GROMACS .gro file of C-alpha atoms in nm:
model
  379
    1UNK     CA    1   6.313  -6.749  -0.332
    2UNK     CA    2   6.156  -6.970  -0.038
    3UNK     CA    3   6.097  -6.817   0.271
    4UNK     CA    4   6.131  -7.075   0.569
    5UNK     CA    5   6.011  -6.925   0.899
    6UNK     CA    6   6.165  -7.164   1.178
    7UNK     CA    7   6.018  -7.150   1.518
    8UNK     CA    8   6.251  -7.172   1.806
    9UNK     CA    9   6.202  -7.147   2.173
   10UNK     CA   10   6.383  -7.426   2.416
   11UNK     CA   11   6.718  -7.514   2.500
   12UNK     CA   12   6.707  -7.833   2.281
   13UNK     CA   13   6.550  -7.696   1.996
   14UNK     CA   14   6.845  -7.416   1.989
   15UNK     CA   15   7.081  -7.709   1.930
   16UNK     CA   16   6.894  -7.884   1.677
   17UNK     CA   17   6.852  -7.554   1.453
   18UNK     CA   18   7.214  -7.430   1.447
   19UNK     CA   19   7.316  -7.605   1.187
   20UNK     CA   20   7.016  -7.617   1.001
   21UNK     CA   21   6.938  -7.271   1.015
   22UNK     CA   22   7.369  -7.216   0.890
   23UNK     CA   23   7.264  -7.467   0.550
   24UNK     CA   24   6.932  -7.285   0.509
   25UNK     CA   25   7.120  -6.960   0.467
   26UNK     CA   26   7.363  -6.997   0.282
   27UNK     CA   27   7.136  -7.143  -0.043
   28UNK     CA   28   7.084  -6.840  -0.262
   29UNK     CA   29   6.731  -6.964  -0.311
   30UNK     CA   30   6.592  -6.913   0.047
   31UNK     CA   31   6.542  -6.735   0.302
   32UNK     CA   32   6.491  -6.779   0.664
   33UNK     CA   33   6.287  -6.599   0.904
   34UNK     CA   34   6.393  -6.728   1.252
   35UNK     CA   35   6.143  -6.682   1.540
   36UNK     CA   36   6.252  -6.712   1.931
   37UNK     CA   37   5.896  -6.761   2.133
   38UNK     CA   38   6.139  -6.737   2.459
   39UNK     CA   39   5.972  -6.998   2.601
   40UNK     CA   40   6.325  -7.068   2.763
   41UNK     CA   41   6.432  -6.690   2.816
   42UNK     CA   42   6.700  -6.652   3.048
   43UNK     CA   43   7.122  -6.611   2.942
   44UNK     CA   44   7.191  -6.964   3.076
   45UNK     CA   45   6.908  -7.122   2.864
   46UNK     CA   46   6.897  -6.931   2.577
   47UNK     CA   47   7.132  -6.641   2.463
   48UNK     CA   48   7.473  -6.864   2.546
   49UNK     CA   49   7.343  -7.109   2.328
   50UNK     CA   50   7.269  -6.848   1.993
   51UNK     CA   51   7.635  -6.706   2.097
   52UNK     CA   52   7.811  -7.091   2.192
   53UNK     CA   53   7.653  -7.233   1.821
   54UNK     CA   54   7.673  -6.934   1.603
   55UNK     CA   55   7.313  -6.906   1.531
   56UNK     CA   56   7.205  -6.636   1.374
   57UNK     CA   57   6.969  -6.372   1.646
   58UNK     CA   58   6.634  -6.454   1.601
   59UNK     CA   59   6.443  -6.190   1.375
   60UNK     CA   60   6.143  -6.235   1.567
   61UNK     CA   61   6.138  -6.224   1.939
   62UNK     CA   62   5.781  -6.295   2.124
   63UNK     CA   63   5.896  -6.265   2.485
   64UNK     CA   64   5.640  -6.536   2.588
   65UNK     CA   65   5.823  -6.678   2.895
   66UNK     CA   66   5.693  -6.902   3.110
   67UNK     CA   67   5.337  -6.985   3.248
   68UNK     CA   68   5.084  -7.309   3.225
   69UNK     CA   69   5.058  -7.504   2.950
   70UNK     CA   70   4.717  -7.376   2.824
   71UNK     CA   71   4.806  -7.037   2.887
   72UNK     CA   72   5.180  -7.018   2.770
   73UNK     CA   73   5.080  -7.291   2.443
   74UNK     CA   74   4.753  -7.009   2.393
   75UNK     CA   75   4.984  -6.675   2.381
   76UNK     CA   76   5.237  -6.851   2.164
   77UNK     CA   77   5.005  -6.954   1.922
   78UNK     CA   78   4.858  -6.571   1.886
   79UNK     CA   79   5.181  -6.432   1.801
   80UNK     CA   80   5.275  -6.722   1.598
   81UNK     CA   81   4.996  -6.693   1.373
   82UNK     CA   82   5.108  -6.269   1.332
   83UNK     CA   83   5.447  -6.394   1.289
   84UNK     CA   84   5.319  -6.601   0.978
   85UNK     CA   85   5.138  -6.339   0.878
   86UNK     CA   86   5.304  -6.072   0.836
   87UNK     CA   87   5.645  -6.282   0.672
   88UNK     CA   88   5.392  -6.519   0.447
   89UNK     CA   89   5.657  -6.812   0.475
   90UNK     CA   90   5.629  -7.102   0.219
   91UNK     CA   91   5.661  -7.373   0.503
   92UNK     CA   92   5.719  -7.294   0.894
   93UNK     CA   93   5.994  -7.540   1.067
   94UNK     CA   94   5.974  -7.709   1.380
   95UNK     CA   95   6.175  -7.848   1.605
   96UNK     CA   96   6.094  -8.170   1.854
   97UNK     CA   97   5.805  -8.147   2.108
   98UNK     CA   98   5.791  -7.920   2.311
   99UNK     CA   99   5.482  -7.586   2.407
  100UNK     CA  100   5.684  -7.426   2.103
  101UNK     CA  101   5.698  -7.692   1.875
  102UNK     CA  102   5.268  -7.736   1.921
  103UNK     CA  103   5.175  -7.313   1.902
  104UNK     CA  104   5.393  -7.334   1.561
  105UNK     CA  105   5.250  -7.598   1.374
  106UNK     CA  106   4.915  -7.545   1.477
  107UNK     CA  107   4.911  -7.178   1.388
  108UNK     CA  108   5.077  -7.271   1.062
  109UNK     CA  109   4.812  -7.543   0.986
  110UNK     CA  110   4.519  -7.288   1.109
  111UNK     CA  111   4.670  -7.024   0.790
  112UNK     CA  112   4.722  -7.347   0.548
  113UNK     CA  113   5.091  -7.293   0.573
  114UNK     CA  114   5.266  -7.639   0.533
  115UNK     CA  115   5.480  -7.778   0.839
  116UNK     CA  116   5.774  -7.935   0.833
  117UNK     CA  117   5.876  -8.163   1.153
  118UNK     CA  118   6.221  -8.211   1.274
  119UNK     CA  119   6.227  -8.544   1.520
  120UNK     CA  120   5.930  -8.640   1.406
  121UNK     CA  121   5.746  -8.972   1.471
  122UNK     CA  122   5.875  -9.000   1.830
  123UNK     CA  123   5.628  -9.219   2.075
  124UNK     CA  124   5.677  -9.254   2.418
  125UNK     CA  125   5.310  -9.357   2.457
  126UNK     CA  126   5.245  -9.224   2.746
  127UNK     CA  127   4.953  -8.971   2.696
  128UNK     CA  128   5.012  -8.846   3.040
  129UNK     CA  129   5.349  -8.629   2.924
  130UNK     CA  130   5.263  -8.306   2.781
  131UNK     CA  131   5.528  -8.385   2.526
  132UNK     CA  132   5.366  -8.695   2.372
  133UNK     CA  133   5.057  -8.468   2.266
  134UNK     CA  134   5.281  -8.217   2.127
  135UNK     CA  135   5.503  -8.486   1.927
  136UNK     CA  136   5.152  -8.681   1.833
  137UNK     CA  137   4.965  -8.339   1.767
  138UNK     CA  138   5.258  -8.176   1.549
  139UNK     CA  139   5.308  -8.513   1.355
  140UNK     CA  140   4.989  -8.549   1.256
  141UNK     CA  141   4.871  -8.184   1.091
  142UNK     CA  142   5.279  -8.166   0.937
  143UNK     CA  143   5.346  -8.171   0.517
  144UNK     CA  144   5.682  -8.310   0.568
  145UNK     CA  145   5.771  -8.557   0.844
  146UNK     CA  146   6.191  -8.575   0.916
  147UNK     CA  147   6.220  -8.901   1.100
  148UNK     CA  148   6.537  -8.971   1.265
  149UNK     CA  149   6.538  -9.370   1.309
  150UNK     CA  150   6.344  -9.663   1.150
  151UNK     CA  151   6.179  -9.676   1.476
  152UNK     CA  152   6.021  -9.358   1.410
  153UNK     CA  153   5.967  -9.379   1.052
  154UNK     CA  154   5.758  -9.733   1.186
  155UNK     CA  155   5.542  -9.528   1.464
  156UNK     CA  156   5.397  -9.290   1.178
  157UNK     CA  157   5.289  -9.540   0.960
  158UNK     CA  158   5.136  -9.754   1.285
  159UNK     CA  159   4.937  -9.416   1.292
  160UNK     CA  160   4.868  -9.368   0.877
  161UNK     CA  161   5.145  -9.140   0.812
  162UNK     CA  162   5.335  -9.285   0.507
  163UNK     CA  163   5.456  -9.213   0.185
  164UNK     CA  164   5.683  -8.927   0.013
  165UNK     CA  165   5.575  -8.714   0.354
  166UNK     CA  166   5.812  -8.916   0.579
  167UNK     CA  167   6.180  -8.887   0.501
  168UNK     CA  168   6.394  -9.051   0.761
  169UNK     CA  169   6.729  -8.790   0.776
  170UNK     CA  170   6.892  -8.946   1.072
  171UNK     CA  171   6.940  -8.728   1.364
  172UNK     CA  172   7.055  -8.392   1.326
  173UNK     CA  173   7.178  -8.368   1.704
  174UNK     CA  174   7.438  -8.612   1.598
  175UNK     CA  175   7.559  -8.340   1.349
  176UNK     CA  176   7.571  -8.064   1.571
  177UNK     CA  177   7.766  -8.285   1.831
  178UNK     CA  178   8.039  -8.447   1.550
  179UNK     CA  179   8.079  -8.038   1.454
  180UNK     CA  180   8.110  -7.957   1.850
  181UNK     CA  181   8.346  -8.225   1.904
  182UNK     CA  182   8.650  -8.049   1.753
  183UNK     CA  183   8.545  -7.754   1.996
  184UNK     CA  184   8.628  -7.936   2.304
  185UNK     CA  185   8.892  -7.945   2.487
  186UNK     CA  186   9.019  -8.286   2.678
  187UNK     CA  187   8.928  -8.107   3.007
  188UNK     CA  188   8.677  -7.843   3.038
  189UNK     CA  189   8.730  -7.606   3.348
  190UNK     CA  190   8.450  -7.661   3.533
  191UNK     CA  191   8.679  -7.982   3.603
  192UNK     CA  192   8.887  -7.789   3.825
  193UNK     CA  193   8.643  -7.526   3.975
  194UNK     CA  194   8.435  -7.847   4.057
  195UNK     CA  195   8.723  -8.024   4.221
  196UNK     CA  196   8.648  -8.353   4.010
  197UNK     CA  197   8.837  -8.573   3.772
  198UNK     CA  198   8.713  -8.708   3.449
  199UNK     CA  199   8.582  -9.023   3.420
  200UNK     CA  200   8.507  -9.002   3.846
  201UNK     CA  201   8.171  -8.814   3.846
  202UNK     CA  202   7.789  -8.900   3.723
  203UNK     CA  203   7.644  -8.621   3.572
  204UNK     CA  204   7.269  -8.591   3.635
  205UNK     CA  205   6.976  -8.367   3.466
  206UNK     CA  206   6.636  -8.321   3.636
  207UNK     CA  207   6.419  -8.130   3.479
  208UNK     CA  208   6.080  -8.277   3.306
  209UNK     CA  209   5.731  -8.186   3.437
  210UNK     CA  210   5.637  -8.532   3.511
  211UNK     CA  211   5.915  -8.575   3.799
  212UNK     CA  212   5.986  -8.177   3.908
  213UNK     CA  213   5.558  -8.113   3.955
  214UNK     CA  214   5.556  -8.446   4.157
  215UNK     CA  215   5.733  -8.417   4.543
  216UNK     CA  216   5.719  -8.744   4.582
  217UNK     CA  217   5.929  -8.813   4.294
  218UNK     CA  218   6.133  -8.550   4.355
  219UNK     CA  219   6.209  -8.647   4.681
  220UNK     CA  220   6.309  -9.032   4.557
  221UNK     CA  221   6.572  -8.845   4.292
  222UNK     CA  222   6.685  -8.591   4.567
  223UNK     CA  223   6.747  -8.891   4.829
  224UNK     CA  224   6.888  -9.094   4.577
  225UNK     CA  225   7.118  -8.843   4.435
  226UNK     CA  226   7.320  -8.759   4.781
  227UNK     CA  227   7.312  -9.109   4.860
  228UNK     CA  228   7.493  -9.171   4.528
  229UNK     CA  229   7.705  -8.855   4.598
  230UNK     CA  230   7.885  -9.020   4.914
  231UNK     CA  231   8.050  -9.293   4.739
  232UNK     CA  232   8.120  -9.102   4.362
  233UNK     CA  233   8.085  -8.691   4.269
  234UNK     CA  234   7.757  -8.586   4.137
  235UNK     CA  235   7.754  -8.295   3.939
  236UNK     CA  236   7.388  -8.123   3.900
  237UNK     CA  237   7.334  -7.823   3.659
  238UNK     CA  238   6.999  -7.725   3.819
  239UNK     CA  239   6.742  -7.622   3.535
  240UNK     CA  240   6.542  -7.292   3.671
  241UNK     CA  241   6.229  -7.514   3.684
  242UNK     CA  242   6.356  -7.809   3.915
  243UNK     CA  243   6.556  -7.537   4.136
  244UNK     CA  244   6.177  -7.347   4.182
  245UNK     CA  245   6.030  -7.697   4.280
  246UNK     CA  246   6.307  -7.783   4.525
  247UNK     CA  247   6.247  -7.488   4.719
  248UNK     CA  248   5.840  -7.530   4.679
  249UNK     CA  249   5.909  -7.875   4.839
  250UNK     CA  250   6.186  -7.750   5.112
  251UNK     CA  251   6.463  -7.955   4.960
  252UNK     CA  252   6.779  -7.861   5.054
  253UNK     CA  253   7.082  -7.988   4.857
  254UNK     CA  254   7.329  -7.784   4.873
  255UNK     CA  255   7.616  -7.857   5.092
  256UNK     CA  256   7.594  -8.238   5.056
  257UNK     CA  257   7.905  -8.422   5.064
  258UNK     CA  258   7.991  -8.460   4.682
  259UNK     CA  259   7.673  -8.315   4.548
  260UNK     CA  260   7.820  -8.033   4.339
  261UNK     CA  261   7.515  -7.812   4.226
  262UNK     CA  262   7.578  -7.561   3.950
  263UNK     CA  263   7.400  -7.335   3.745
  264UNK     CA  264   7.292  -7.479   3.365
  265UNK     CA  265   7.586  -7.497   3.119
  266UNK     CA  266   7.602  -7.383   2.759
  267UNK     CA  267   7.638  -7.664   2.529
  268UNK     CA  268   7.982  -7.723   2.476
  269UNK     CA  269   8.095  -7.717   2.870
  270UNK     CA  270   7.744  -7.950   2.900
  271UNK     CA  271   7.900  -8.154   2.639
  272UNK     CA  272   8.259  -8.137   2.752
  273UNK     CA  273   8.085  -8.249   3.086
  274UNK     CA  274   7.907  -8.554   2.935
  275UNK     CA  275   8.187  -8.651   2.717
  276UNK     CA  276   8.420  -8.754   3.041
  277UNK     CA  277   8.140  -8.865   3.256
  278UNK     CA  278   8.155  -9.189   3.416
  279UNK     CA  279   7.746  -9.259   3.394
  280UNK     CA  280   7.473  -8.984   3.294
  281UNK     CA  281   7.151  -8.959   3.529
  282UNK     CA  282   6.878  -8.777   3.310
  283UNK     CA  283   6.524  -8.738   3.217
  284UNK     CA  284   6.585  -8.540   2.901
  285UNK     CA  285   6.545  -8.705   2.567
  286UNK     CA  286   6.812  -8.518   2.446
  287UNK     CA  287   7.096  -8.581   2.693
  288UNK     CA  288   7.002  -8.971   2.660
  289UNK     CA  289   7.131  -8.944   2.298
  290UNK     CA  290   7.442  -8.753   2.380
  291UNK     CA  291   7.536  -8.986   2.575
  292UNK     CA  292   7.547  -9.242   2.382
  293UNK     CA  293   7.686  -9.018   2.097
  294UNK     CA  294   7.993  -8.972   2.366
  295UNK     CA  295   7.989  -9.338   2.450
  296UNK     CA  296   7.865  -9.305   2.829
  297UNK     CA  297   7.630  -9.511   2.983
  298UNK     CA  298   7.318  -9.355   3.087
  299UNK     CA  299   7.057  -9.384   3.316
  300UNK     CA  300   6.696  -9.241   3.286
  301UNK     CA  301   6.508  -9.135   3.535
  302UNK     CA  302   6.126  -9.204   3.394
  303UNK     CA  303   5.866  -9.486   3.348
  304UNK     CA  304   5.996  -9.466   2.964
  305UNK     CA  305   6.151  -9.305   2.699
  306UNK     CA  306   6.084  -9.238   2.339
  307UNK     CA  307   6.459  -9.345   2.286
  308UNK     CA  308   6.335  -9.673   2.293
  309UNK     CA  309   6.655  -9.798   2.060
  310UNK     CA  310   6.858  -9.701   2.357
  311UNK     CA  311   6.741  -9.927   2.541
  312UNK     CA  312   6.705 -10.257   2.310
  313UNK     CA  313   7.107 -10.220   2.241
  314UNK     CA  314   7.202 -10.186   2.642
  315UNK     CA  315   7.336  -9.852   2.627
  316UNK     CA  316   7.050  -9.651   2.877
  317UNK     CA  317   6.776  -9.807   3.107
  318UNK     CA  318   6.499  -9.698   3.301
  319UNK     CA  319   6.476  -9.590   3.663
  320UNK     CA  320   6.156  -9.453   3.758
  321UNK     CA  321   6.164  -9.252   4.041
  322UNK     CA  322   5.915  -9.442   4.257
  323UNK     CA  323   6.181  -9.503   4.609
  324UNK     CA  324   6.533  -9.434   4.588
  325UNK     CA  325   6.644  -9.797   4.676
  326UNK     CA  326   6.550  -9.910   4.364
  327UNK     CA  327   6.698  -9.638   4.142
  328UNK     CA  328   7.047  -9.626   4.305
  329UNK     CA  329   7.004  -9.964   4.259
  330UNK     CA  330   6.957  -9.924   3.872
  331UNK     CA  331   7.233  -9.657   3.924
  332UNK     CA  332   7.499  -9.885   4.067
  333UNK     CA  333   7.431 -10.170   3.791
  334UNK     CA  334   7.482  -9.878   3.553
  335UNK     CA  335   7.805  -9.798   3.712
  336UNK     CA  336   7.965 -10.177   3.707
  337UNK     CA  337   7.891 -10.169   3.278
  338UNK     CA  338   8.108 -10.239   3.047
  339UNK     CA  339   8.135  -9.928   2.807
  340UNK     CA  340   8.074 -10.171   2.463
  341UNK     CA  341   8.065 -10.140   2.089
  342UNK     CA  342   7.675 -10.007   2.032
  343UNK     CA  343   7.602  -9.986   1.687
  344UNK     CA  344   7.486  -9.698   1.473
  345UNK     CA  345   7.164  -9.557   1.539
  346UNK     CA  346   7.121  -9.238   1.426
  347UNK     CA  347   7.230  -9.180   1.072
  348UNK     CA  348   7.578  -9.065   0.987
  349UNK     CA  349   7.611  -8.735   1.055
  350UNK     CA  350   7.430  -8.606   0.719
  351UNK     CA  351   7.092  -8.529   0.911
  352UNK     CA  352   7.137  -8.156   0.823
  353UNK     CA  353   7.162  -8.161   0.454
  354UNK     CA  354   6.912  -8.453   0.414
  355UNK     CA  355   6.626  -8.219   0.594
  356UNK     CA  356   6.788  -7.953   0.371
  357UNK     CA  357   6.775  -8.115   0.024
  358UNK     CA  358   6.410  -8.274   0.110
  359UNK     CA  359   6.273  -7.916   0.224
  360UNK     CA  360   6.385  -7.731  -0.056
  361UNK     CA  361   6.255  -8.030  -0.328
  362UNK     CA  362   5.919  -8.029  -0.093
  363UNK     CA  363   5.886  -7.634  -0.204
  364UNK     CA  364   5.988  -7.666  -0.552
  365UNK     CA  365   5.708  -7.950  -0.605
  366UNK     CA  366   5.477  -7.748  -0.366
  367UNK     CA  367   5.530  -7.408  -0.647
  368UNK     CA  368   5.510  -7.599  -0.928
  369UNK     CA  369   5.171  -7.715  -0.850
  370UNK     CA  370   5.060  -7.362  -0.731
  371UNK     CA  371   5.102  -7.281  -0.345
  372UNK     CA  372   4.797  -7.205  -0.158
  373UNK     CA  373   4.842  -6.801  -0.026
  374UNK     CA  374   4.828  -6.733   0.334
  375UNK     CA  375   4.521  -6.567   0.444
  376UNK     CA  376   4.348  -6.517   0.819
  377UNK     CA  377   3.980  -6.671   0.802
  378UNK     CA  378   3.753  -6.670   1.112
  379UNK     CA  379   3.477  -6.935   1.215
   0.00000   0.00000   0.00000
């Protein structure tokens, strides 16, 4: 029996596990322990999600919340490393790149416990965004590297990670939205409590460190936001984190002609919501996928993304924030584009059971030639 411990603790890393966690359980020959750091800790970013997907609860809840990076990535990684511990798993699973996604695999790594990388080989290359270290960091002390584009599978070995190791799977969010899709219904009712029709509204998520900790970028998106919101709805699930900063910087949005601010969604009325959206405005990596998974053109509100496909086949482009002429600008282009035939990127829809197959045949190599026990060692 293998015992996977998965480490789970943000919004997007809920999404990506549902299904794998599902396949993982129902093998007779494993067994998986499923830790929640609560990194994202509140109903609207966590439990809906566990509840919305059918995850299992988490087994292991450490409560961390939120805090600096240093601090927050520090208490993680001393409960992590208990966690491992006390279940002794044969590998520890990962998810993407966030504070999380780090305090796993480097408490894993620390007790000789192999990782295994979900998303892996994802470069933005921009050393300034606390989630390039954590992708770069977690790719490079990982056993087993899931890569889910060519793209990817090319940044590892730019960086001497090749061989057997790397395994590209496709893209298990692309799974999880192709099961979701049968969920939805034509017209989710936020439709109606918004007062908007589909295919009449951009959707927009704010929320990455790099634009919310900045006021002057903030400011540009803010401005360029209720600008937009004059001519064509804008509907803005506020993230906890970009709501704080608003009121740190004494923006005031609500109340602006069009501007419909809401709380964050669960996935499917978030996906419902993207689905009929005439143009996406976003800064999350994860959002810039479903939209193209829904066929709606996006817009990205950073200097680049690690999506970089995305952007060679004309489906998303950049906007960084830098004055709010220039991204409306971006915005409006965005908005005049004809929704056209982009061609498979991400696999076809068999991400789940590809990371599934090559974990499992990763363990049963890894006990045939004798796994390593897990032991605590001080230097």
């Amino acid at each position: 029996m293998y015992r996977i411990l998965t480490v789970v603790g943000a919004r997007p890393q809920f999404v990506k596990a549902a299904l794998v966690s599902h396949a993982l359980r129902s093998r007779p020959d494993c067994t998986e322990v499923l830790v929640h750091t609560g990194q994202h800790y509140d109903r609207g970013m966590s439990e809906i999600f566990f509840e919305e997907l059918a995850m299992p609860a988490p087994d292991v809840h450490l409560a961390i919340g939120s805090g600096p990076h240093g601090q927050q990535t520090g208490r993680m990684l001393a409960a992590l490393e208990e966690a491992i511990l006390d279940v002794g798993p044969d590998v520890v699973l990962v998810y993407g790149d966030t504070n999380s996604t780090l305090a796993g695999a480097l408490a894993a790594s620390k007790l000789h416990v192999p990782v295994a990388h979900v998303e892996a080989g994802l470069r933005s290359f921009n050393r300034e965004m606390p989630e390039e270290i954590n992708r770069v960091l977690t790719d490079h002390v990982s056993s087993l590297l899931f890569a889910p584009t060519e793209v990817a599978v090319r940044n590892l070995a730019r960086e001497g990670i090749v061989g057997a190791q790397v395994v590209r799977t496709g893209d298990v969010m692309l799974d999880v939205a192709l099961t979701a899709k049968s969920r939805l219904r034509g017209e989710d009712a936020s439709f109606g409590r918004l007062g908007i029709a589909a295919g009449e509204y951009v959707l927009a998520t704010i929320h990455r460190a790099e634009n919310t900790d900045r006021p002057d970028r903030l400011r540009v998106i803010a401005e360029a936001l209720e600008t937009l919101a004059r001519d064509m709805p804008v509907v803005f699930p506020v993230h906890p984190r970009t709501r704080g900063m608003l009121e740190r910087d004494g923006i005031d949005l609500s109340g602006r002609p069009g501007l419909h601010l809401c709380e964050p969604l669960g996935y499917l009325p978030m996906l419902s919501l993207e689905s009929s959206a005439r143009l996406i405005v976003t800064d999350s990596g994860g959002v810039q996928k479903e939209a193209y998974f829904h066929r709606v053109p996006c817009v990205t509100v950073r200097d680049e993304t690690e999506w970089v496909e995305l952007l060679e086949v004309g489906c998303n482009r950049l906007a960084p924030p830098t004055d709010a002429a220039s991204m409306l600008a971006t915005i409006r282009d965005a908005l005049d584009q004809p929704v056209a035939d982009w061609p498979p990127l991400y696999g076809d829809g068999r991400a789940v059971a590809q990371i599934v197959d090559a974990l499992v045949a990763h363990l049963e190599t890894s006990s045939a030639n004798g796994a390593k026990e897990v032991v605590a060692s001080t230097v």
